[in-house]
C-alpha cells in the first residue's frame, strides 16, 4: 500500500513515530508536514530524537488564525493528494492539521484513518473539539485509544470502522524510555528527583484569557515548591502580551525554560513529584509513569485518569490548583488504561484489513 500520513504539530510527531516505524516495515509511507509547528524545539527536535523519517513534503504553512491556517493547508494538500493518489491517508489527534488532512482527503474519496479518534471534551468552544468531531465524521477508519472513545463515537452513531487499538503515545513513551540520560537532564536544570513539579500550559482557553493565565501563574508561583515550566511559544507570547512574564521569574521557585525535546521531557516527567498541565498528551504520560497530575482545565477527554484518581481537574482557579498540588496522591491501583505499547501495530493491521486491497 501507499499511505500518506499528515502531521504538523508537536504531539503529532510523537504519535506518528511508532506508526511510521510499523508502517514502513511493509508499506510505502509518504510523510507530509504541514508546517503548523516550525520552531526547531517544536518540530525538528522530535524528528531527530524519535528517528522519524524526514518529511517528503513540508507545506510551510506556519501560524495564523484558524480559518486562514486551515485553508492554507487545504489547497496544497488537495494538489498533493491528486498527484500521489495514496490508498489511504492517516491523520492524528485534533489540530488544524488533522482537520485539513481529513477534509482534503475525504473530498477526493481517499479513505481517511483517524488515529486518536473518539475523544470528546463536550465543549465546542475548544477548537480541538470542532476538529475532532468533524475529522471523526469524515474518517472511514476510527482508531480509538480507549473504550470511552469508542462509546463517544457510538453515541454519535459512528460504529462502522471503529477499532479499539490502544494509545500510540504509550508506544512512543515506552520505546523512548531510557534513551535519555535522566540524571544528566535533571542536573542540567539543577533539579533533584522527586523534589519538583513539572508544569506546562498552552490551551487557547488558558493562554488567551488574561484572568486565567494570571491565576495559573499566581498558583504556580505561590506553591513554595520548585516548578520546572517549559513554556510553549504561544504561552510565551501571551505572557509578554499581558505583561506578566516578570511575575514568573520575580516570585516563587518557578523556572520557566524554552520547550524541551522529548527525551528531556520524559526525564523531567518521570522524576517529578507531580505534573500540572493543560496538555492532553502529558495527562496520559503522567499516568503511564505513575506520576500524579493536576489538570488546569475544567474537563478532560482522558476521563479514565480522573476516574482512577491519578488526575485532578483544578481549572484555572488558583486556590484549587494550590490545594490539588498540596494533596498529590498515588492511588494504590494503576490499571492498564491505554493498551500494551503496541497500538501502532494494530493501527497498521486495521489499515491493511480495511484498505489493503485497494490498488
Ligand atoms: C496547536 C493545536 C493544539 C495542540 C497544540 C500542541 C490547533 C487548533 N491547536 O496549538 O490542539 O494541543 O498545537 O502544542 O491546531 N508558535 C511559534 N512557533 C511554533 C508554533 C507556534 O512561535 O513553532 C506560536 C505562534 O505565535 C502561534 C502560536 O504559537 O500563533 C499558536 O500556534 P498554533 O499552531 O496555531 O496553535 P497551538 O497553540 O500550538
Ligand atoms: N512535550 C515535549 N517538550 C515540551 C513539552 C511537551 O516534548 O517542552 C511533549 C509531551 O511529552 C507530549 C507532547 O509534547 O508528548 C504534548 O504536546 P502538547 O502539550 O503541545 O499538545 P497536546 O498533547 O495538548 O495536544
Coordinates of C-alpha atoms and ligand atoms in Angstrom, one line a residue:
X1 CA 0.0 0.0 0.0
X2 CA 0.9 3.6 -0.4
X3 CA -0.1 5.5 2.7
X4 CA 0.1 9.3 3.1
X5 CA 0.5 10.5 6.7
X6 CA -0.2 14.1 7.6
X7 CA 1.4 15.7 10.7
X8 CA 2.1 19.3 11.7
X9 CA 2.1 19.9 15.4
X10 CA 4.3 18.6 18.3
X11 CA 2.0 15.9 19.6
X12 CA 1.5 14.6 16.1
X13 CA 5.2 13.9 15.6
X14 CA 5.2 11.9 18.9
X15 CA 2.1 10.0 17.8
X16 CA 3.3 9.3 14.2
X17 CA 6.7 8.0 15.2
X18 CA 5.7 4.4 16.1
X19 CA 3.1 4.2 13.3
X20 CA 5.6 5.3 10.8
X21 CA 8.1 2.7 12.0
X22 CA 5.4 -0.1 11.8
X23 CA 4.1 1.1 8.5
X24 CA 7.4 1.2 6.8
X25 CA 8.1 -2.4 7.5
X26 CA 5.7 -3.5 4.8
X27 CA 4.3 -0.4 3.0
X28 CA 5.3 2.9 1.4
X29 CA 4.7 6.0 3.5
X30 CA 4.6 9.5 2.1
X31 CA 5.1 11.8 5.1
X32 CA 3.6 15.3 4.9
X33 CA 4.4 18.1 7.4
X34 CA 2.0 21.0 7.1
X35 CA 4.4 23.3 8.9
X36 CA 1.9 24.2 11.6
X37 CA 4.7 24.0 14.2
X38 CA 8.1 25.1 12.8
X39 CA 10.5 26.2 15.6
X40 CA 13.3 23.8 16.0
X41 CA 12.2 23.0 19.6
X42 CA 8.6 22.4 18.4
X43 CA 9.4 20.3 15.3
X44 CA 12.8 19.2 14.1
X45 CA 13.9 18.1 17.5
X46 CA 11.3 15.4 17.5
X47 CA 12.2 14.1 14.1
X48 CA 15.8 13.9 15.2
X49 CA 15.2 12.3 18.7
X50 CA 12.4 9.9 17.7
X51 CA 14.1 8.8 14.4
X52 CA 11.1 9.9 12.3
X53 CA 12.0 10.0 8.6
X54 CA 12.4 13.4 7.1
X55 CA 9.0 14.6 5.7
X56 CA 8.7 14.1 2.0
X57 CA 6.9 17.4 1.8
X58 CA 6.8 20.4 4.1
X59 CA 3.9 22.8 3.3
X60 CA 5.5 25.5 5.4
X61 CA 2.1 26.9 6.4
X62 CA 3.1 28.4 9.7
X63 CA 0.9 30.3 12.2
X64 CA -2.3 32.2 11.6
X65 CA -5.9 32.5 12.5
X66 CA -7.9 29.2 12.4
X67 CA -9.6 29.7 9.1
X68 CA -6.6 31.0 7.3
X69 CA -4.2 28.4 8.7
X70 CA -6.6 25.5 7.8
X71 CA -7.3 27.0 4.4
X72 CA -3.6 27.4 3.6
X73 CA -3.2 23.7 4.3
X74 CA -6.2 22.6 2.2
X75 CA -5.2 23.8 -1.3
X76 CA -1.6 22.3 -1.3
X77 CA -2.9 19.1 0.4
X78 CA -5.5 18.6 -2.3
X79 CA -3.0 19.1 -5.1
X80 CA -0.6 16.7 -3.4
X81 CA -3.3 14.0 -2.9
X82 CA -4.3 14.3 -6.6
X83 CA -0.7 13.8 -7.6
X84 CA 0.1 11.0 -5.2
X85 CA -3.3 9.2 -5.1
X86 CA -2.5 7.2 -2.0
X87 CA -4.5 4.1 -0.9
X88 CA -5.3 5.9 2.3
X89 CA -4.5 9.0 4.5
X90 CA -3.6 8.9 8.2
X91 CA -4.4 11.9 10.4
X92 CA -3.6 12.2 14.1
X93 CA -5.4 13.9 17.0
X94 CA -7.3 17.1 16.9
X95 CA -5.3 20.0 15.4
X96 CA -6.0 22.2 12.4
X97 CA -3.6 19.9 10.5
X98 CA -5.9 16.9 11.4
X99 CA -9.0 18.8 10.1
X100 CA -7.3 20.0 6.9
X101 CA -6.0 16.5 6.1
X102 CA -9.3 14.7 6.8
X103 CA -11.2 17.3 4.7
X104 CA -8.9 17.3 1.7
X105 CA -8.7 13.5 1.5
X106 CA -12.4 12.8 2.1
X107 CA -13.5 15.2 -0.6
X108 CA -11.3 13.3 -3.0
X109 CA -12.8 10.0 -1.8
X110 CA -9.5 8.9 -0.4
X111 CA -10.2 6.9 2.8
X112 CA -9.1 8.5 6.0
X113 CA -7.8 6.7 9.1
X114 CA -8.0 8.8 12.2
X115 CA -5.6 7.9 15.0
X116 CA -6.9 9.0 18.4
X117 CA -10.5 9.1 17.2
X118 CA -13.5 9.4 19.6
X119 CA -12.0 11.8 22.2
X120 CA -14.5 14.4 23.4
X121 CA -14.5 17.3 25.9
X122 CA -18.1 18.2 25.0
X123 CA -17.0 21.8 24.9
X124 CA -17.5 23.2 21.4
X125 CA -15.7 26.4 22.4
X126 CA -12.5 24.4 22.2
X127 CA -11.0 24.5 18.7
X128 CA -9.8 20.9 19.1
X129 CA -13.4 19.7 19.8
X130 CA -14.5 21.0 16.4
X131 CA -11.5 19.4 14.7
X132 CA -12.2 16.1 16.4
X133 CA -15.9 15.9 15.7
X134 CA -15.5 16.9 12.0
X135 CA -12.5 14.6 11.5
X136 CA -14.2 11.6 13.1
X137 CA -17.3 12.1 10.9
X138 CA -15.1 12.3 7.8
X139 CA -13.0 9.3 8.6
X140 CA -13.6 5.8 7.4
X141 CA -11.4 4.1 10.0
X142 CA -11.7 5.4 13.5
X143 CA -8.8 4.1 15.6
X144 CA -9.7 4.7 19.3
X145 CA -7.2 4.7 22.2
X146 CA -9.8 3.9 24.9
X147 CA -13.2 2.3 25.4
X148 CA -14.6 5.7 26.4
X149 CA -13.6 7.0 22.9
X150 CA -15.5 4.0 21.3
X151 CA -18.6 4.9 23.4
X152 CA -18.4 8.5 22.4
X153 CA -18.4 7.6 18.7
X154 CA -21.3 5.2 19.3
X155 CA -23.3 8.0 20.9
X156 CA -22.8 10.0 17.6
X157 CA -24.0 7.0 15.5
X158 CA -20.4 6.0 14.4
X159 CA -20.0 2.3 14.7
X160 CA -18.6 1.1 11.4
X161 CA -14.8 1.2 11.0
X162 CA -14.4 1.8 14.7
X163 CA -11.5 -0.1 16.3
X164 CA -10.0 0.0 19.8
X165 CA -6.3 -0.1 19.3
X166 CA -4.8 1.5 22.4
X167 CA -2.8 4.7 22.7
X168 CA 0.2 5.2 20.3
X169 CA 1.6 7.7 22.8
X170 CA 2.3 4.8 25.1
X171 CA 4.2 3.1 22.3
X172 CA 6.4 6.1 22.0
X173 CA 6.8 6.7 25.7
X174 CA 7.9 3.0 26.3
X175 CA 10.1 2.9 23.2
X176 CA 12.0 6.1 24.2
X177 CA 12.3 5.4 28.0
X178 CA 16.0 5.0 28.8
X179 CA 17.2 6.7 25.7
X180 CA 18.0 10.0 27.5
X181 CA 20.4 10.2 30.4
X182 CA 17.9 11.2 33.1
X183 CA 20.5 12.2 35.8
X184 CA 22.2 14.4 33.3
X185 CA 18.9 16.1 32.3
X186 CA 18.0 16.7 35.9
X187 CA 21.4 18.1 36.7
X188 CA 21.3 20.4 33.7
X189 CA 18.2 22.0 35.2
X190 CA 19.6 21.8 38.8
X191 CA 16.8 19.5 39.9
X192 CA 16.6 16.7 42.4
X193 CA 14.4 13.7 41.6
X194 CA 11.1 13.7 43.4
X195 CA 11.6 17.3 44.7
X196 CA 10.0 19.4 42.0
X197 CA 6.8 19.7 39.9
X198 CA 6.6 19.8 36.1
X199 CA 4.2 22.4 34.6
X200 CA 3.0 23.1 31.0
X201 CA 0.3 25.4 29.7
X202 CA -0.8 26.0 26.2
X203 CA -4.5 25.6 25.7
X204 CA -6.1 28.7 24.0
X205 CA -8.7 28.7 26.7
X206 CA -6.0 29.4 29.3
X207 CA -3.5 31.4 27.3
X208 CA -6.0 33.7 25.6
X209 CA -7.6 34.8 28.9
X210 CA -5.5 37.2 31.0
X211 CA -7.6 36.2 34.1
X212 CA -7.0 32.5 33.6
X213 CA -3.3 32.8 32.7
X214 CA -2.6 35.2 35.6
X215 CA -4.4 32.8 38.0
X216 CA -2.3 29.9 36.8
X217 CA 0.9 31.9 37.1
X218 CA -0.1 33.0 40.6
X219 CA -0.8 29.4 41.6
X220 CA 2.5 28.1 40.3
X221 CA 4.5 30.9 42.0
X222 CA 2.7 30.5 45.3
X223 CA 3.2 26.8 45.8
X224 CA 6.5 27.2 47.6
X225 CA 8.0 24.4 45.6
X226 CA 10.4 24.2 42.7
X227 CA 8.4 24.1 39.4
X228 CA 10.1 23.5 36.1
X229 CA 8.0 25.0 33.3
X230 CA 8.9 24.5 29.6
X231 CA 6.9 27.4 28.1
X232 CA 5.1 26.8 24.8
X233 CA 5.7 29.6 22.3
X234 CA 2.0 30.6 22.3
X235 CA 2.2 31.0 26.1
X236 CA 5.5 32.9 26.0
X237 CA 3.8 35.3 23.5
X238 CA 0.8 35.8 25.7
X239 CA 2.7 36.2 29.0
X240 CA 4.6 39.0 27.2
X241 CA 1.4 40.4 25.7
X242 CA -0.3 40.7 29.1
X243 CA 2.9 42.0 30.7
X244 CA 3.0 39.2 33.3
X245 CA 6.2 37.4 32.3
X246 CA 8.1 39.1 35.1
X247 CA 5.7 37.5 37.6
X248 CA 7.0 34.1 36.6
X249 CA 10.7 35.0 37.3
X250 CA 10.2 37.5 40.1
X251 CA 8.4 35.3 42.6
X252 CA 8.5 31.8 43.9
X253 CA 10.6 28.9 42.6
X254 CA 9.3 28.7 39.1
X255 CA 11.9 28.0 36.5
X256 CA 10.5 28.9 33.0
X257 CA 12.5 27.4 30.2
X258 CA 12.1 27.1 26.5
X259 CA 10.4 23.9 25.2
X260 CA 12.5 20.8 25.7
X261 CA 13.0 17.8 23.5
X262 CA 11.0 14.6 24.1
X263 CA 13.9 12.8 25.9
X264 CA 14.3 15.7 28.4
X265 CA 10.6 16.0 28.8
X266 CA 10.2 12.3 29.7
X267 CA 13.1 12.6 32.1
X268 CA 11.6 15.6 33.8
X269 CA 8.2 14.0 34.0
X270 CA 9.3 10.6 35.2
X271 CA 11.2 12.1 38.1
X272 CA 8.7 14.8 39.1
X273 CA 6.6 14.7 42.3
X274 CA 3.7 15.8 40.2
X275 CA 2.6 17.3 36.9
X276 CA 0.4 20.4 36.4
X277 CA -0.7 20.8 32.9
X278 CA -3.4 21.5 30.4
X279 CA -1.8 19.2 27.8
X280 CA -3.7 16.2 26.6
X281 CA -0.5 14.2 26.0
X282 CA 1.0 15.0 29.3
X283 CA -2.0 13.9 31.3
X284 CA -1.6 10.5 29.8
X285 CA 2.2 10.4 30.1
X286 CA 1.9 11.3 33.8
X287 CA -0.4 8.3 34.1
X288 CA 1.9 6.0 32.1
X289 CA 4.7 6.7 34.6
X290 CA 2.5 6.8 37.8
X291 CA 3.1 10.5 38.4
X292 CA 0.1 12.3 39.9
X293 CA -1.4 15.0 37.7
X294 CA -3.3 18.3 38.2
X295 CA -5.1 19.3 35.1
X296 CA -5.5 23.0 34.5
X297 CA -8.9 22.7 32.8
X298 CA -12.5 22.1 33.9
X299 CA -12.8 18.9 31.9
X300 CA -10.7 16.3 30.2
X301 CA -11.0 13.9 27.3
X302 CA -8.9 11.4 29.3
X303 CA -11.6 10.7 31.8
X304 CA -10.0 7.4 32.9
X305 CA -7.1 9.3 34.5
X306 CA -9.6 11.1 36.8
X307 CA -11.8 8.1 37.5
X308 CA -8.8 6.1 38.7
X309 CA -7.8 9.0 41.0
X310 CA -4.4 9.8 39.3
X311 CA -5.6 13.1 37.8
X312 CA -7.5 16.0 39.5
X313 CA -9.3 18.8 37.5
X314 CA -8.5 22.1 39.0
X315 CA -9.4 24.5 36.2
X316 CA -7.6 27.9 36.3
X317 CA -8.6 28.6 39.9
X318 CA -5.5 29.5 41.8
X319 CA -6.8 28.2 45.2
X320 CA -8.0 24.9 43.6
X321 CA -4.6 24.4 41.8
X322 CA -2.7 25.0 45.0
X323 CA -5.0 22.7 47.0
X324 CA -4.7 19.9 44.5
X325 CA -0.9 20.3 44.3
X326 CA -0.6 20.1 48.0
X327 CA -2.7 16.8 48.1
X328 CA -1.0 14.9 45.2
X329 CA -1.7 11.2 45.8
X330 CA -0.6 8.0 44.2
X331 CA -3.6 5.7 44.3
X332 CA -3.0 2.0 45.0
X333 CA -4.5 0.8 41.8
X334 CA -3.0 1.6 38.4
X335 CA -4.8 -0.4 35.7
X336 CA -3.5 -0.5 32.1
X337 CA -5.9 2.1 30.6
X338 CA -4.0 2.7 27.4
X339 CA -3.1 -0.7 26.0
X340 CA 0.1 -2.6 25.9
X341 CA 2.5 -0.3 24.0
X342 CA 1.8 -2.0 20.6
X343 CA -1.1 0.2 19.4
X344 CA 0.9 1.2 16.3
X345 CA 0.9 -2.5 15.1
X346 CA -2.8 -2.6 15.5
X347 CA -3.2 0.7 13.6
X348 CA -1.3 -0.8 10.7
X349 CA -3.2 -4.1 10.8
X350 CA -6.5 -2.2 10.8
X351 CA -5.4 -0.1 7.8
X352 CA -4.4 -3.3 6.0
X353 CA -7.6 -5.1 6.7
X354 CA -9.8 -2.0 5.7
X355 CA -7.9 -0.5 2.8
X356 CA -5.2 -3.0 1.8
X357 CA -7.0 -4.4 -1.2
X358 CA -7.2 -1.0 -3.0
X359 CA -4.7 -0.6 -5.7
Ligands
LIG1 C1 -1.8 23.5 18.5 C2 -3.1 22.8 18.4 C3 -3.5 22.2 19.8 C4 -2.3 21.3 20.3 C5 -1.0 22.1 20.2 C6 0.2 21.3 20.6 C7 -4.8 23.7 16.9 C8 -6.1 24.5 16.8 N1 -4.2 23.7 18.1 O1 -2.0 24.6 19.3 O2 -4.6 21.3 19.6 O3 -2.6 20.9 21.6 O4 -0.8 22.6 18.9 O5 1.3 22.0 21.0 O6 -4.4 23.1 15.9 N2 4.2 29.3 17.6 C9 5.5 29.5 17.4 N3 6.3 28.5 16.9 C10 5.9 27.3 16.5 C11 4.5 27.1 16.6 C12 3.7 28.0 17.2 O7 6.0 30.6 17.8 O8 6.7 26.5 16.0 C13 3.3 30.3 18.2 C14 2.8 31.3 17.2 O9 2.7 32.5 17.8 C15 1.4 30.8 17.0 C16 1.0 30.2 18.4 O10 2.2 29.6 18.8 O11 0.5 31.8 16.6 C17 0.0 29.1 18.3 O12 0.4 28.0 17.4 P1 -0.8 27.1 16.7 O13 -0.1 26.0 16.0 O14 -1.7 27.9 16.0 O15 -1.6 26.5 17.9 P2 -1.0 25.9 19.3 O16 -1.4 26.7 20.4 O17 0.4 25.5 19.1
LIG2 N1 6.5 17.9 25.1 C1 7.8 17.9 24.9 N2 8.5 19.1 25.3 C2 7.9 20.1 26.0 C3 6.5 20.0 26.2 C4 5.8 18.9 25.8 O1 8.4 17.0 24.3 O2 8.6 21.1 26.3 C5 5.7 16.7 24.7 C6 5.0 15.9 25.8 O3 5.8 15.0 26.4 C7 3.8 15.3 25.0 C8 3.6 16.3 23.9 O4 4.7 17.1 23.8 O5 4.2 14.1 24.4 C9 2.4 17.1 24.2 O6 2.2 18.1 23.3 P1 1.4 19.4 23.7 O7 1.2 19.5 25.1 O8 2.0 20.5 22.9 O9 0.0 19.1 23.0 P2 -1.3 18.2 23.4 O10 -0.9 16.9 23.8 O11 -2.0 19.0 24.5 O12 -2.1 18.3 22.2

